Short mmCIF file of N, CA and C in Angstrom, two decimals:
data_model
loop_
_atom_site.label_atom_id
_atom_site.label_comp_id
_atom_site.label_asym_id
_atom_site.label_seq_id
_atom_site.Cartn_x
_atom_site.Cartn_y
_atom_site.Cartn_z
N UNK A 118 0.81 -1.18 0.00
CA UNK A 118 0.00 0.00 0.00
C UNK A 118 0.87 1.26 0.00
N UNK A 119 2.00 1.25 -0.83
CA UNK A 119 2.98 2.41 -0.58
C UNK A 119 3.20 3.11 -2.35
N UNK A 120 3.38 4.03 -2.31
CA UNK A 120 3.72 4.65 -4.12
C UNK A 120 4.74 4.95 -3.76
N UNK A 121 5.71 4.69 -4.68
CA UNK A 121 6.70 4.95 -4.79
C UNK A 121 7.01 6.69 -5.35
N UNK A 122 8.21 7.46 -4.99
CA UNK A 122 8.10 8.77 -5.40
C UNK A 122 9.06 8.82 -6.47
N UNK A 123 9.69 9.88 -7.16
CA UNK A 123 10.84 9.76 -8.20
C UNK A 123 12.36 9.39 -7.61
N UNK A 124 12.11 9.94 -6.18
CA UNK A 124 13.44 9.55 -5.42
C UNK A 124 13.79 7.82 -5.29
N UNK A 125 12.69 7.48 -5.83
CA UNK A 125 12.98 5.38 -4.82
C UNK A 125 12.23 5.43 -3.36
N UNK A 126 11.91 6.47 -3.20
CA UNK A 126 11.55 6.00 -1.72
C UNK A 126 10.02 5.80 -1.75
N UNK A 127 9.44 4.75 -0.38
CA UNK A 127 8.59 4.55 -0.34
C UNK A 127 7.54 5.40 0.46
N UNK A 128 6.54 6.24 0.50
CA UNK A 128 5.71 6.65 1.32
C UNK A 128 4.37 6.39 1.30
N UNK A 129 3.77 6.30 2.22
CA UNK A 129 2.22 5.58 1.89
C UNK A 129 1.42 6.33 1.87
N UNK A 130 0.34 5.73 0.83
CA UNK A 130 -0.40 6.76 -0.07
C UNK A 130 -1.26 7.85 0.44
N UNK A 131 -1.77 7.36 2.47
CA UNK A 131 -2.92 8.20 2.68
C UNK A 131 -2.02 8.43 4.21
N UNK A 132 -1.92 9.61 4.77
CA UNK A 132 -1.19 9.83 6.22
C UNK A 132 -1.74 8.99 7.17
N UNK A 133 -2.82 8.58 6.90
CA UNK A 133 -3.20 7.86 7.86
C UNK A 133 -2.79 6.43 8.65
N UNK A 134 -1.94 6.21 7.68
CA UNK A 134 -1.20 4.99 7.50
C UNK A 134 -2.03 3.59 7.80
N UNK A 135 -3.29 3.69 7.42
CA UNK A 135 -4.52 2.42 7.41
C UNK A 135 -4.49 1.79 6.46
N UNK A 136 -5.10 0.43 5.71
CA UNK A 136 -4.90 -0.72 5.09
C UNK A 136 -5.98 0.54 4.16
N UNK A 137 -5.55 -0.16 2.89
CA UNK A 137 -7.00 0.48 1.78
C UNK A 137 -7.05 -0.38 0.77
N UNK A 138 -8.57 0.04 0.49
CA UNK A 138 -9.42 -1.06 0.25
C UNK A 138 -10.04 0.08 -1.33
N UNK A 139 -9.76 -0.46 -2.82
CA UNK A 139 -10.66 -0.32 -3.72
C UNK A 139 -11.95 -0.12 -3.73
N UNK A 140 -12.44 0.17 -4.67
CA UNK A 140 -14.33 0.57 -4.57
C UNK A 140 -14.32 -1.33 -4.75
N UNK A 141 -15.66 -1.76 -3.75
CA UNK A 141 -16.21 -2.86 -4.24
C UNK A 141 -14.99 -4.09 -3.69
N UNK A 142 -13.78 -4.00 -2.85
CA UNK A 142 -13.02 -4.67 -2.80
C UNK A 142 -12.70 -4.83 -1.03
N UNK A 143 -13.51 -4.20 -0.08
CA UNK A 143 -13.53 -4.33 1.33
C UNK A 143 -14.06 -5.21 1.98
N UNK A 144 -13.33 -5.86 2.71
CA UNK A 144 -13.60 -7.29 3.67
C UNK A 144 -15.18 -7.23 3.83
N UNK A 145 -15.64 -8.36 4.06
CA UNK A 145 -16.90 -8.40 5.26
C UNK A 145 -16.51 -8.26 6.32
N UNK A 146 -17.53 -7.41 7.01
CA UNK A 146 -17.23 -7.00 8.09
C UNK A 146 -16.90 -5.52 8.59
N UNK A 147 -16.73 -5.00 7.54
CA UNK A 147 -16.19 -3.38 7.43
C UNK A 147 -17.25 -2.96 6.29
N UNK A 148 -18.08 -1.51 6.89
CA UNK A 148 -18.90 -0.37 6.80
C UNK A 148 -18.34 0.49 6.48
N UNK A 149 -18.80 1.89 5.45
CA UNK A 149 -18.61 3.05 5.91
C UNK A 149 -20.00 3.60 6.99
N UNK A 150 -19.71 4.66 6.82
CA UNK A 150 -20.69 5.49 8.10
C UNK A 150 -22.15 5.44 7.24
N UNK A 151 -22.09 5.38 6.10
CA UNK A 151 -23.55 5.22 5.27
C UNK A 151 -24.61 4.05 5.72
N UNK A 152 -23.56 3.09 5.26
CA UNK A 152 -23.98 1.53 5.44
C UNK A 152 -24.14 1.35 6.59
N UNK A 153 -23.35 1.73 7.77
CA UNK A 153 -23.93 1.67 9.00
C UNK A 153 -25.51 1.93 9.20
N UNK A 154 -25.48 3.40 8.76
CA UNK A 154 -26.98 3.97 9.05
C UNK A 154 -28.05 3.31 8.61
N UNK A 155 -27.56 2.53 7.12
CA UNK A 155 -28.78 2.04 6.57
C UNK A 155 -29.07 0.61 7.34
N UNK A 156 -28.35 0.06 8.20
CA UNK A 156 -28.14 -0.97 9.23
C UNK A 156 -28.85 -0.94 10.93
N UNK A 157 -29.06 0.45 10.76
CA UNK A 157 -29.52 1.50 11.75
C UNK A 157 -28.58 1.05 12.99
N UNK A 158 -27.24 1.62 12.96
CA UNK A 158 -26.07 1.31 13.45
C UNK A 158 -25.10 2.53 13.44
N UNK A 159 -24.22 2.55 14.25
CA UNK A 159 -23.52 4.07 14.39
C UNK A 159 -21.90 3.20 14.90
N UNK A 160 -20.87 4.00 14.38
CA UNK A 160 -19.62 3.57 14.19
C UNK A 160 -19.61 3.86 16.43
N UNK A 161 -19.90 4.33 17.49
CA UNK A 161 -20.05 3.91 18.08
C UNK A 161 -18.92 4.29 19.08
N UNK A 162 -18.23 5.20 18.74
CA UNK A 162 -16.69 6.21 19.44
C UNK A 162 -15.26 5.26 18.86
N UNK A 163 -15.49 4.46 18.16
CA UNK A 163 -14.70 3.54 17.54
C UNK A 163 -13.47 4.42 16.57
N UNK A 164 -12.61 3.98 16.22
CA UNK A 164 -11.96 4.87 15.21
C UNK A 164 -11.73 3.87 13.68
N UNK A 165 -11.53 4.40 12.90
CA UNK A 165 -11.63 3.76 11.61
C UNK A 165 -10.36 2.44 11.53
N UNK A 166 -10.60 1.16 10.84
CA UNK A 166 -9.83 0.89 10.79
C UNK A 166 -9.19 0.43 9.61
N UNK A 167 -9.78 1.41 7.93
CA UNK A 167 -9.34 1.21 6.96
C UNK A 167 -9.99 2.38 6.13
N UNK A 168 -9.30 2.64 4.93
CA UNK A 168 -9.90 3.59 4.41
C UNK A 168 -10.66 2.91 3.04
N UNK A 169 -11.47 3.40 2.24
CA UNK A 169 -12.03 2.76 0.86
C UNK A 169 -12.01 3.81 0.11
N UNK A 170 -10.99 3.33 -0.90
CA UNK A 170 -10.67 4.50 -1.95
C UNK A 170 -12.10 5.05 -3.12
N UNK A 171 -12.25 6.17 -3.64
CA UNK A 171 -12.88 5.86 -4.17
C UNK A 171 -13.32 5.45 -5.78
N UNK A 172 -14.47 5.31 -6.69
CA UNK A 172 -14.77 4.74 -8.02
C UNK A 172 -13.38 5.34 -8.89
N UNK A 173 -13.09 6.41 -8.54
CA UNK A 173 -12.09 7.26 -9.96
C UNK A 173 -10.71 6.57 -9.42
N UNK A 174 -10.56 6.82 -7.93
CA UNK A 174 -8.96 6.29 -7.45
C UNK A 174 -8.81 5.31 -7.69
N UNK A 175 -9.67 3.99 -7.59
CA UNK A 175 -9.67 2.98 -8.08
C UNK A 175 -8.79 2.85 -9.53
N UNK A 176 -8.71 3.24 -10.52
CA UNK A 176 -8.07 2.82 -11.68
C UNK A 176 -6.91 3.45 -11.47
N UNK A 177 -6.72 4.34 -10.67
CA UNK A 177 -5.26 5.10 -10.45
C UNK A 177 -4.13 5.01 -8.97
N UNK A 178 -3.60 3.99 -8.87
CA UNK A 178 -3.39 3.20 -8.09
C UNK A 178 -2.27 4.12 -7.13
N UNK A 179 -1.29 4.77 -7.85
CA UNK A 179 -0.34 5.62 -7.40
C UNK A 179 -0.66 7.02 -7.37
N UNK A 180 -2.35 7.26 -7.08
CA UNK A 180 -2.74 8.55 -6.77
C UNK A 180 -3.38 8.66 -5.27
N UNK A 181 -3.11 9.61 -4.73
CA UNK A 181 -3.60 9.40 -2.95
C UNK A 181 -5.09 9.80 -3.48
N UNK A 182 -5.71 9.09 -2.60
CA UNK A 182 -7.44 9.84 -3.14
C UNK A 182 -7.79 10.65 -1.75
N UNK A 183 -8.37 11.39 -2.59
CA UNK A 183 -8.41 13.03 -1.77
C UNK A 183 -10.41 12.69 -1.49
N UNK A 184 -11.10 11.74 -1.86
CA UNK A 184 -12.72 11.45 -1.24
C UNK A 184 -12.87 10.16 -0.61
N UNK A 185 -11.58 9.66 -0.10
CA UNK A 185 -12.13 8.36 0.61
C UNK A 185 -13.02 8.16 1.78
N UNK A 186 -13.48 6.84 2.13
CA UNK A 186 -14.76 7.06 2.95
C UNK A 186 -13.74 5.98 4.20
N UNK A 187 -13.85 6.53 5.37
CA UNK A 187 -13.50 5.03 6.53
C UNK A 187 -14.17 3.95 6.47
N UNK A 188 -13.69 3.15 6.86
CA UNK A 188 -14.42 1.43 6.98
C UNK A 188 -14.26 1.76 8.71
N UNK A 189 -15.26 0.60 9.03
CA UNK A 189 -15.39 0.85 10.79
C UNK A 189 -15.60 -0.73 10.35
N UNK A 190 -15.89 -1.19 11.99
CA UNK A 190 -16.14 -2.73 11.84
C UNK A 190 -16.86 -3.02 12.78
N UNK A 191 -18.16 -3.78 11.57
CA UNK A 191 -19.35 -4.27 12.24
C UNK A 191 -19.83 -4.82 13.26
N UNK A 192 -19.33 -5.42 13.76
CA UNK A 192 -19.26 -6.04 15.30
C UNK A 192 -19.17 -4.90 16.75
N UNK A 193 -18.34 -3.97 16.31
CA UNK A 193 -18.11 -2.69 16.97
C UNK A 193 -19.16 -2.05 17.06
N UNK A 194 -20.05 -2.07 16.63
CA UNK A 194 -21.21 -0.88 15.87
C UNK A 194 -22.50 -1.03 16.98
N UNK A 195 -22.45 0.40 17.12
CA UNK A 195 -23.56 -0.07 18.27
C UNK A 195 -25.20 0.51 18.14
N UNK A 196 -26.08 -0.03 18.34
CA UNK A 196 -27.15 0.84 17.62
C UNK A 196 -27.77 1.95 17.49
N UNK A 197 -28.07 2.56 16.62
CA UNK A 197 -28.30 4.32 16.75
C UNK A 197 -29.27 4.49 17.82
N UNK A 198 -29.19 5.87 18.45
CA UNK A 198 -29.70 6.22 19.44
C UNK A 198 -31.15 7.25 19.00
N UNK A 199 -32.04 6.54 19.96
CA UNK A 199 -33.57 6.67 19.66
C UNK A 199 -33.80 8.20 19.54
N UNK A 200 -34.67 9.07 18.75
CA UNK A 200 -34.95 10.23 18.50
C UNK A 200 -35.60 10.52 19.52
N UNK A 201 -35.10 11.68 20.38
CA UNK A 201 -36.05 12.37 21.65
C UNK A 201 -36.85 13.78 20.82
N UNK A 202 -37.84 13.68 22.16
CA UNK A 202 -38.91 15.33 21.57
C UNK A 202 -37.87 16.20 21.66
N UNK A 203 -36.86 16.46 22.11
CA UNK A 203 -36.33 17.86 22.35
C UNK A 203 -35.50 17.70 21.00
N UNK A 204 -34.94 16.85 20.80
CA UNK A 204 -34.07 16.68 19.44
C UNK A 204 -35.39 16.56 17.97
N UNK A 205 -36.14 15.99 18.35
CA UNK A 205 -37.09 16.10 16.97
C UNK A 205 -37.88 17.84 16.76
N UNK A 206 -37.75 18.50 18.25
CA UNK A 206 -38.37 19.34 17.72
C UNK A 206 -37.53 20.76 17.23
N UNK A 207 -36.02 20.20 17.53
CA UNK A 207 -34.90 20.99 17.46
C UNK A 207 -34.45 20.79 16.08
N UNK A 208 -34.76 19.93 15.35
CA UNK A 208 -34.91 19.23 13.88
C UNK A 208 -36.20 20.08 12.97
N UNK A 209 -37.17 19.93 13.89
CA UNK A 209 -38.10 20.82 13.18
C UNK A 209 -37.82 22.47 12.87
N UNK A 210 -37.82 23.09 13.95
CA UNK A 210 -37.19 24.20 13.96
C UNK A 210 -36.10 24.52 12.90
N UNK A 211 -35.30 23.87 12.76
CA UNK A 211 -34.17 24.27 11.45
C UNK A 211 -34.65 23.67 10.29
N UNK A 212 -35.66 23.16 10.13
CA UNK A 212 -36.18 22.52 9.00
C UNK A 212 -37.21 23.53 8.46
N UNK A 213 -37.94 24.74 9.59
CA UNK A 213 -38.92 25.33 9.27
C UNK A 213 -38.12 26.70 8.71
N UNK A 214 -36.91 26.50 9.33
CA UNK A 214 -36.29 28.08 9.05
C UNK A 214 -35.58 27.99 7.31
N UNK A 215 -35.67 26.79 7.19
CA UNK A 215 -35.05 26.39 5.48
C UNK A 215 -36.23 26.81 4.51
N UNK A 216 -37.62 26.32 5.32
CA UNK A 216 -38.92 25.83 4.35
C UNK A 216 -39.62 27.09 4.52
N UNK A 217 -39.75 28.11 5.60
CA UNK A 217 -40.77 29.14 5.37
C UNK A 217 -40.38 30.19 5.16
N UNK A 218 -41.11 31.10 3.92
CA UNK A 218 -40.48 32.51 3.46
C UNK A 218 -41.00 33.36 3.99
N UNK A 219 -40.12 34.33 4.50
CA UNK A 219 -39.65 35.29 5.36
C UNK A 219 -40.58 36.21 5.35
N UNK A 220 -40.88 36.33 3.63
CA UNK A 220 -42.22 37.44 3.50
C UNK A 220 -43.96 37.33 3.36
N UNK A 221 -43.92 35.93 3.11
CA UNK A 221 -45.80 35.39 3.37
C UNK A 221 -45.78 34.58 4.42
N UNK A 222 -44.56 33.79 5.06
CA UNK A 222 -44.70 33.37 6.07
C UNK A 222 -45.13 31.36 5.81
N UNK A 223 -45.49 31.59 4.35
CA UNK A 223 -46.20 30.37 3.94
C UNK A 223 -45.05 29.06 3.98
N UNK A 224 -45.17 27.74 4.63
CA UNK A 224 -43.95 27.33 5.15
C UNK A 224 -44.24 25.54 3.48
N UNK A 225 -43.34 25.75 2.88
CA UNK A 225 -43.66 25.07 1.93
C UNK A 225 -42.94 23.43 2.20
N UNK A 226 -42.92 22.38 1.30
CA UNK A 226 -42.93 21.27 1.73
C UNK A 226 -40.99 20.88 0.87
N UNK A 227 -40.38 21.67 0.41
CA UNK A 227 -39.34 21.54 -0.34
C UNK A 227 -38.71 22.87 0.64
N UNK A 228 -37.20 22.92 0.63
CA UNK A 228 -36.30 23.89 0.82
C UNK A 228 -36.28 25.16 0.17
N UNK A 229 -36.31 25.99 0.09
CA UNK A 229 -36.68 27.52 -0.55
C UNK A 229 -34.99 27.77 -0.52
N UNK A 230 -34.72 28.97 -1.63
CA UNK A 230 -33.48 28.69 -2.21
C UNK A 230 -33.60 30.67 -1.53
N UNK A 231 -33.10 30.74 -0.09
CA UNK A 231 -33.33 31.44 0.60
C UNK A 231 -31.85 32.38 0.53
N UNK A 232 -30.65 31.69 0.57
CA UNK A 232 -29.85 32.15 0.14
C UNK A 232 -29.72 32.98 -1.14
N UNK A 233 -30.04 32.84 -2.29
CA UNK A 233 -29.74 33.29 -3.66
C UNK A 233 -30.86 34.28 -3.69
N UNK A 234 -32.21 33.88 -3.62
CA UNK A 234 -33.14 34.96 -3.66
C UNK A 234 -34.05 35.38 -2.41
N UNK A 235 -33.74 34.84 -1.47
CA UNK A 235 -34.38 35.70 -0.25
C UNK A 235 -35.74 34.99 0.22
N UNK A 236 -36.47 34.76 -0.60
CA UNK A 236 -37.94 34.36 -0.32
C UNK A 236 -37.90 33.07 -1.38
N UNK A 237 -39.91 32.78 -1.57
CA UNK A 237 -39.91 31.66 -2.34
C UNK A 237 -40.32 32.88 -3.86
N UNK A 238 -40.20 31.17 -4.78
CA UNK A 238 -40.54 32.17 -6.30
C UNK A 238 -41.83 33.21 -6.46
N UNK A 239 -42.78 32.73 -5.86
CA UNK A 239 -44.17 33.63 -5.62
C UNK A 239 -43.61 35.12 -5.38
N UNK A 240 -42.88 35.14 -4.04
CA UNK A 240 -42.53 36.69 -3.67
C UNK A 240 -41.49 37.19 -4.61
N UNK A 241 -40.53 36.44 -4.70
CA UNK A 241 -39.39 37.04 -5.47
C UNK A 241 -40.02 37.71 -6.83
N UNK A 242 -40.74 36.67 -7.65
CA UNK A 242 -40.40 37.19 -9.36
C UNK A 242 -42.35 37.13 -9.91
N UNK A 243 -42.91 36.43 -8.67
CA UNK A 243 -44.61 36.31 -9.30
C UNK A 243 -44.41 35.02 -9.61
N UNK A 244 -43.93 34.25 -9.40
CA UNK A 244 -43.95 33.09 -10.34
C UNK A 244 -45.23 32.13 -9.29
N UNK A 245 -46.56 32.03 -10.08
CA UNK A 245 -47.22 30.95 -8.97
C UNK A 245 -47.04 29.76 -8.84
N UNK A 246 -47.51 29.67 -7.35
CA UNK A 246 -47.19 28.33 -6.32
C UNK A 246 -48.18 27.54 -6.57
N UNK A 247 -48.06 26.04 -6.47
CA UNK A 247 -48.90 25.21 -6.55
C UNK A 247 -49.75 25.49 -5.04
N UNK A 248 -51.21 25.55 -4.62
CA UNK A 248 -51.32 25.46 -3.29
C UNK A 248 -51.11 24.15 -2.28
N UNK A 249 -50.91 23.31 -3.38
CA UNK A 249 -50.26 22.19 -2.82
C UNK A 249 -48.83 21.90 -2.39
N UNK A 250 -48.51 22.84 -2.65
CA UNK A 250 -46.93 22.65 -1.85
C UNK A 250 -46.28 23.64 -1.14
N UNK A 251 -47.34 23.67 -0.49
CA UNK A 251 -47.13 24.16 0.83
C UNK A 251 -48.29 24.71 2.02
N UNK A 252 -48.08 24.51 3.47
CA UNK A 252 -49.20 25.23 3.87
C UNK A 252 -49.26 26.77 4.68
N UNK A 253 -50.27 27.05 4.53
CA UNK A 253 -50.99 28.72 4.71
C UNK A 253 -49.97 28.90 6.15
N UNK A 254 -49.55 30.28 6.49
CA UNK A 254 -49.50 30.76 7.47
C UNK A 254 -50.19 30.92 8.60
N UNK A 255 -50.29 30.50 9.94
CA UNK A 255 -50.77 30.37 10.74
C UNK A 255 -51.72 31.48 10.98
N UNK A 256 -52.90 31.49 11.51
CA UNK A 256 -54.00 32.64 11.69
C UNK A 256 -53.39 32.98 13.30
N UNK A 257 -53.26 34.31 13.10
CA UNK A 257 -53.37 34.97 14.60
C UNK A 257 -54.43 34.90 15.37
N UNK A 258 -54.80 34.85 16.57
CA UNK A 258 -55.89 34.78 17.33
C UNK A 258 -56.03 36.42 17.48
N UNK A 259 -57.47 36.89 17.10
CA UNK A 259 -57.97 38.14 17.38
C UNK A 259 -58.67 38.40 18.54
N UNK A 260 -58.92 39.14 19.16
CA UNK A 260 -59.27 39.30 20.73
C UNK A 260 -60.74 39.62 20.11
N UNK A 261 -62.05 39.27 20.99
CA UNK A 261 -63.52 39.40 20.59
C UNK A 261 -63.66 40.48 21.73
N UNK A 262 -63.75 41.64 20.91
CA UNK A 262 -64.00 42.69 21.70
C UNK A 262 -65.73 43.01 21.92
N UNK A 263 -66.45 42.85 23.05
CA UNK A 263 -68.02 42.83 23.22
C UNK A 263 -68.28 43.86 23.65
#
């Protein structure tokens, strides 16, 4: 697992100095952090114990790859930890601040591109909204004055 440089000498390909593993060419037994999740499994305070190069580094053997993913190992892996109200609603909250525009308030069901133009397409340029994708702004409570 070492490339050789123009000098003769040997140095290995990733600082990390871990075993590596081709796309499609990693033991059983070894995850990245993806495959974990889809396992509903979490690497678990563990540290990596291989790297997996990736699809392009693969054909280029004496290139360090600059997108590799860690391998962890399955046995290690301990199961993800259950979603609490304070964390789901701390999830919501940054989910509402992505989805509702600033100027109708109307909180839509896709991400609003809040950065580049500020609001959704309705406010920005007129462009109409399906009313299906998204719902109305909350009604204020009015005081019944008798």
């Amino acid at each position: 697992m070492t490339a050789r440089t123009r000098r003769g000498q040997e140095q290995p390909r990733a600082w990390q100095s871990l075993p590596e593993y081709d796309w499609g060419t990693a033991p059983d037994g070894l995850a990245t952090r993806r495959q974990l999740r889809a396992q509903q499994l979490r690497p678990g305070g563990q540290e990596p114990v291989a790297l997996l190069r990736c699809h392009a580094c693969a054909t280029r053997p004496h290139r360090t790859c600059t997108r590799a993913a860690y391998l962890y190992r399955l046995d290690h892996a301990l199961p993800v930890r259950p979603m609490t109200l304070a964390k789901e609603a701390a999830l919501d909250r940054a989910m509402a601040a992505r989805t509702t525009c600033p100027l109708c308030q109307r909180r839509y069901h896709h991400c609003l591109p809040l950065r580049t133009l500020g609001s959704c397409l309705e406010c920005h340029d007129g462009t109409p909204t399906d009313p299906h994708s998204y719902t109305p702004p909350p009604v204020e409570p009015t005081s019944l004055a008798a």
